[in-house]
PDB file of C-alpha atoms in Angstrom:
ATOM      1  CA  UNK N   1      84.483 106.695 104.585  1.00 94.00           C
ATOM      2  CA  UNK N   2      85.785 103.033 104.525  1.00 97.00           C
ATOM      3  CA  UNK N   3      88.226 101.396 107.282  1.00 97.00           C
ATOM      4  CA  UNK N   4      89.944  98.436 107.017  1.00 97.00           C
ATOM      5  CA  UNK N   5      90.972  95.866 109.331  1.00 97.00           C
ATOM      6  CA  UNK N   6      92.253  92.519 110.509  1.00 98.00           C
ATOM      7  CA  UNK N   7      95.542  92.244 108.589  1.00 97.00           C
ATOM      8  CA  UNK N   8      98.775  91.201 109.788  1.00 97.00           C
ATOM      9  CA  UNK N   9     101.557  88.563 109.754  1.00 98.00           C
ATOM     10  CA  UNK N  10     100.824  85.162 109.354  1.00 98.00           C
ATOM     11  CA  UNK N  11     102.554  82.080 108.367  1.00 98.00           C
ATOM     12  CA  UNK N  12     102.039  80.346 104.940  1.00 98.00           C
ATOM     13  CA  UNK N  13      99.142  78.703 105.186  1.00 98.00           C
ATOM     14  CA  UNK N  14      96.706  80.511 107.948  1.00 98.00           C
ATOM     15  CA  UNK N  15      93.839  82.450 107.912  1.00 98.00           C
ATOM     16  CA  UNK N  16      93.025  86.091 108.210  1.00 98.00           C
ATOM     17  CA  UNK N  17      89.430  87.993 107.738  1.00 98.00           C
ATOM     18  CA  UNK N  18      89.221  91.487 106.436  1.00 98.00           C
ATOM     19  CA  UNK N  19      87.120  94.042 107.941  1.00 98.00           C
ATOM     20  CA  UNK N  20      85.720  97.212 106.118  1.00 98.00           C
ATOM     21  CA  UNK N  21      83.565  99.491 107.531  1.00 98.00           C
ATOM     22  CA  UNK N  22      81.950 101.732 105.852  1.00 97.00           C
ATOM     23  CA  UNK N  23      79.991 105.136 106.791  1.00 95.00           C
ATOM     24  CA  UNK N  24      78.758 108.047 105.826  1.00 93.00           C
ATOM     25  CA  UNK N  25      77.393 106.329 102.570  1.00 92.00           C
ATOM     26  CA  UNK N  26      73.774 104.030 101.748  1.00 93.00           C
ATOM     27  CA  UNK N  27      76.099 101.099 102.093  1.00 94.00           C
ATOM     28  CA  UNK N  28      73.292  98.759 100.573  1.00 93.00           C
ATOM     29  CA  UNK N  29      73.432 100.612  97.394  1.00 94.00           C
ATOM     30  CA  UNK N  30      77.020  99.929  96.626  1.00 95.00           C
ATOM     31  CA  UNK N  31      78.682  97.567  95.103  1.00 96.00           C
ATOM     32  CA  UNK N  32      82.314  96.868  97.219  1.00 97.00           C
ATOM     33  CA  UNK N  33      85.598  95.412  96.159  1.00 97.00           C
ATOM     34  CA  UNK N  34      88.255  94.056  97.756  1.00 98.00           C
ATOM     35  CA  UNK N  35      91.916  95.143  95.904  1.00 98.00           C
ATOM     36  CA  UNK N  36      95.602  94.661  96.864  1.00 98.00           C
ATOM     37  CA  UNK N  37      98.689  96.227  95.477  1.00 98.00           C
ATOM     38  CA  UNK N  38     102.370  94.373  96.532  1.00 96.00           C
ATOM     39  CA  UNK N  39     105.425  96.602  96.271  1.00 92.00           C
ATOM     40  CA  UNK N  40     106.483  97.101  92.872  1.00 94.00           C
ATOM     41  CA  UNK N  41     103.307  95.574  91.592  1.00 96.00           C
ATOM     42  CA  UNK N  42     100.336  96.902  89.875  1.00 96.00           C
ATOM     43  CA  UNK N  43      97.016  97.201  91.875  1.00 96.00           C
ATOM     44  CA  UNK N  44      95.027  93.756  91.531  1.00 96.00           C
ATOM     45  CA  UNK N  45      91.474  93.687  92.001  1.00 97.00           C
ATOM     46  CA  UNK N  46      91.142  90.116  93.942  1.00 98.00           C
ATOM     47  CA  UNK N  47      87.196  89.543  94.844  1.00 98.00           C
ATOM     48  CA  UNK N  48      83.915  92.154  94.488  1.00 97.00           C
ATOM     49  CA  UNK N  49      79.956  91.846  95.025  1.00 96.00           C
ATOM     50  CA  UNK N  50      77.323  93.428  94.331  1.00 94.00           C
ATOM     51  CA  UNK N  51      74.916  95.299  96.315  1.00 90.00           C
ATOM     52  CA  UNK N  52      71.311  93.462  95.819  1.00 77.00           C
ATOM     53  CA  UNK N  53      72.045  89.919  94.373  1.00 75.00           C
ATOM     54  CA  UNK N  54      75.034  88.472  96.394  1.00 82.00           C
ATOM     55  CA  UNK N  55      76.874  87.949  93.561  1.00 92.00           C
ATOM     56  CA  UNK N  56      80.650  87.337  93.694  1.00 95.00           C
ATOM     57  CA  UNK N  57      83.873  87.183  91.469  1.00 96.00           C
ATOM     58  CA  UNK N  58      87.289  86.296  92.629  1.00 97.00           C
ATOM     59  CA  UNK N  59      90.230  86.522  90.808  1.00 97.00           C
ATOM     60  CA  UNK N  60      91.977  83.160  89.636  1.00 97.00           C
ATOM     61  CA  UNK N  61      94.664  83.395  91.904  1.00 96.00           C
ATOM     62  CA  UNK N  62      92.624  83.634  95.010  1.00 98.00           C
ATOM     63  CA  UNK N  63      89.316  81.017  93.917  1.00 98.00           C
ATOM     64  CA  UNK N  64      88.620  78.163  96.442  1.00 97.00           C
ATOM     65  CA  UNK N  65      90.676  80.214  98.871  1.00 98.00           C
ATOM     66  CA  UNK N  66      88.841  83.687  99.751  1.00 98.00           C
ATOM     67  CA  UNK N  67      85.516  84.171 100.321  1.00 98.00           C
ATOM     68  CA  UNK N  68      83.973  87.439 100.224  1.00 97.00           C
ATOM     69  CA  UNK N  69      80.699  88.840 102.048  1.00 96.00           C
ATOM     70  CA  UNK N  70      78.989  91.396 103.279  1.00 96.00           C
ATOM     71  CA  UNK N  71      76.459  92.769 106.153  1.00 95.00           C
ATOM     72  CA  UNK N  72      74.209  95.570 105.502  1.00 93.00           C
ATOM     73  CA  UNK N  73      72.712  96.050 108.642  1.00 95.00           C
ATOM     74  CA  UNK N  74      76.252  96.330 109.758  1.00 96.00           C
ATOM     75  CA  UNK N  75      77.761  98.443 107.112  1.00 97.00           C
ATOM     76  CA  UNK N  76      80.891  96.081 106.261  1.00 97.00           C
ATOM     77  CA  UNK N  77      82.094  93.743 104.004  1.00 97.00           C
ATOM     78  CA  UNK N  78      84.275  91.157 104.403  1.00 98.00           C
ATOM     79  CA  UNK N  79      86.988  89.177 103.499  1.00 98.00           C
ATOM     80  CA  UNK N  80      87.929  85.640 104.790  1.00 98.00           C
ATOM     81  CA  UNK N  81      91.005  84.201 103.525  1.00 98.00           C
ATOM     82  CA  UNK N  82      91.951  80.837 104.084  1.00 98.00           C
ATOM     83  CA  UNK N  83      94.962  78.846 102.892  1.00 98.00           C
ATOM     84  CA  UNK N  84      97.118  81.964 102.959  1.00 98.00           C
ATOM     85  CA  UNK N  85     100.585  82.020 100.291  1.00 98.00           C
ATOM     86  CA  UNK N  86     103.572  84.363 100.075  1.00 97.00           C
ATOM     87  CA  UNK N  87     102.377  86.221  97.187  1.00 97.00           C
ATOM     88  CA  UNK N  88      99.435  87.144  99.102  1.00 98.00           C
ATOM     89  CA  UNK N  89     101.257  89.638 100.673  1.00 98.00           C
ATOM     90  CA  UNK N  90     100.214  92.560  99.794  1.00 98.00           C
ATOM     91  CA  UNK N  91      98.593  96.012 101.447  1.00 98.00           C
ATOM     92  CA  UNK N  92      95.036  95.414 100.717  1.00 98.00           C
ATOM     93  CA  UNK N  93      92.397  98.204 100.129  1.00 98.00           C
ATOM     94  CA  UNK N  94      88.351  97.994 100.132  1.00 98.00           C
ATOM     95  CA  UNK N  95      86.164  99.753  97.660  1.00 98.00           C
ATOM     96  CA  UNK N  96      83.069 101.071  97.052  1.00 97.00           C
ATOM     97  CA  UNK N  97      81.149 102.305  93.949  1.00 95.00           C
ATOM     98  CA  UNK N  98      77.525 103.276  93.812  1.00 94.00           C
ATOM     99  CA  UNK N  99      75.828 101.050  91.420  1.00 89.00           C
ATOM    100  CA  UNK N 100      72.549  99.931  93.308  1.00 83.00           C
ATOM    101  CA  UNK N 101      70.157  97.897  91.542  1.00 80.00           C
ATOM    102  CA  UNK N 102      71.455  98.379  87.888  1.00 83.00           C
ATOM    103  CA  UNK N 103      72.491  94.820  87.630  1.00 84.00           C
ATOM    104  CA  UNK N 104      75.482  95.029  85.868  1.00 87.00           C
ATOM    105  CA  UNK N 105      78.297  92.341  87.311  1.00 88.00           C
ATOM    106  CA  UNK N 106      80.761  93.466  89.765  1.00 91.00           C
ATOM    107  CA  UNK N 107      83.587  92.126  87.565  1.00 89.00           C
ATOM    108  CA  UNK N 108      83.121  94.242  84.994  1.00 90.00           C
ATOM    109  CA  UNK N 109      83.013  96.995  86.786  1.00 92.00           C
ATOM    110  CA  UNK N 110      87.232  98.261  86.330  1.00 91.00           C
ATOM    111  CA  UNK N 111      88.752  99.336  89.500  1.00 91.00           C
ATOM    112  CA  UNK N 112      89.186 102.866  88.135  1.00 92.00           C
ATOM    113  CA  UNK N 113      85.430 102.949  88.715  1.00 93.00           C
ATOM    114  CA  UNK N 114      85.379 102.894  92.677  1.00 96.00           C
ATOM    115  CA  UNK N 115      84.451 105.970  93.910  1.00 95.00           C
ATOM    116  CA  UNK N 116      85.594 105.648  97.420  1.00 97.00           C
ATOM    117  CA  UNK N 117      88.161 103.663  98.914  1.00 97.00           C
ATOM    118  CA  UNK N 118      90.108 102.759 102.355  1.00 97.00           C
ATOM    119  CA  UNK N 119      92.794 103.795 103.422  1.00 97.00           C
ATOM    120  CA  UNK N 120      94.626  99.533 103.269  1.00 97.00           C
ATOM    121  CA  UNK N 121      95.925  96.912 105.656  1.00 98.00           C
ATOM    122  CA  UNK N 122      98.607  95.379 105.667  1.00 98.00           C
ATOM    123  CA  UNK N 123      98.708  91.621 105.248  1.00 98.00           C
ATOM    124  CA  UNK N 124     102.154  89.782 105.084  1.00 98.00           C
ATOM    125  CA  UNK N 125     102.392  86.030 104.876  1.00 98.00           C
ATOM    126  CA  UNK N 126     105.504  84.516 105.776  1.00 97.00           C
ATOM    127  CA  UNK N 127     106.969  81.098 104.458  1.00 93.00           C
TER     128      UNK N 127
END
């Protein structure tokens, strides 16, 4: 079960971190995503790490800006996103796909992969 939080309306650019909490799963042992889908848009895949090494990818149109992390002892990973745009807008949806210690990079891992995912929040950035 993963929950979002923290989106809203903000003005070009502000901030806004991304909550997702996640139970009923070994949170430590999965690797999360962060996605977002804009109306009329195909679902983009915009930042992911892995569960063990701390390693991160971000998509181009989001580098220098967002910043991905998470908390195991708290069960949630966020995102922090900084210098905010009006294409950002978009509902955005956290992951999760059970990949533990196998190594393999969080950006290769396709989107269709993630076994469990929230339910989105709504982020809208105005100009």
């Amino acid at each position: 079960h993963l929950v979002e939080s923290g989106g809203g309306l903000v003005h070009a650019g502000g901030s806004l971190r991304l909550s997702c909490a996640a139970s009923g799963l070994s949170f430590e042992h999965y690797y999360m995503g962060w996605f977002r889908q804009a109306p009329g848009k195909e679902r983009e895949e915009v930042s992911c790490i892995d569960s063990n090494y701390g390693r991160t990818y971000y998509a181009d149109s989001v580098k220098g800006r967002f910043t991905i992390s998470r908390d195991n002892a708290k069960n949630t990973v966020y995102l922090q996103m900084n210098g905010l745009k009006p294409e950002d807008t978009a509902v955005y949806f956290c992951a999760a796909v059970l990949l533990g210690q196998t190594g393999v990079a969080c950006y290769d891992v396709p989107g269709n992969n993630y076994e469990r995912w929230g339910q989105g929040t709504q982020v809208t950035v105005s100009s």
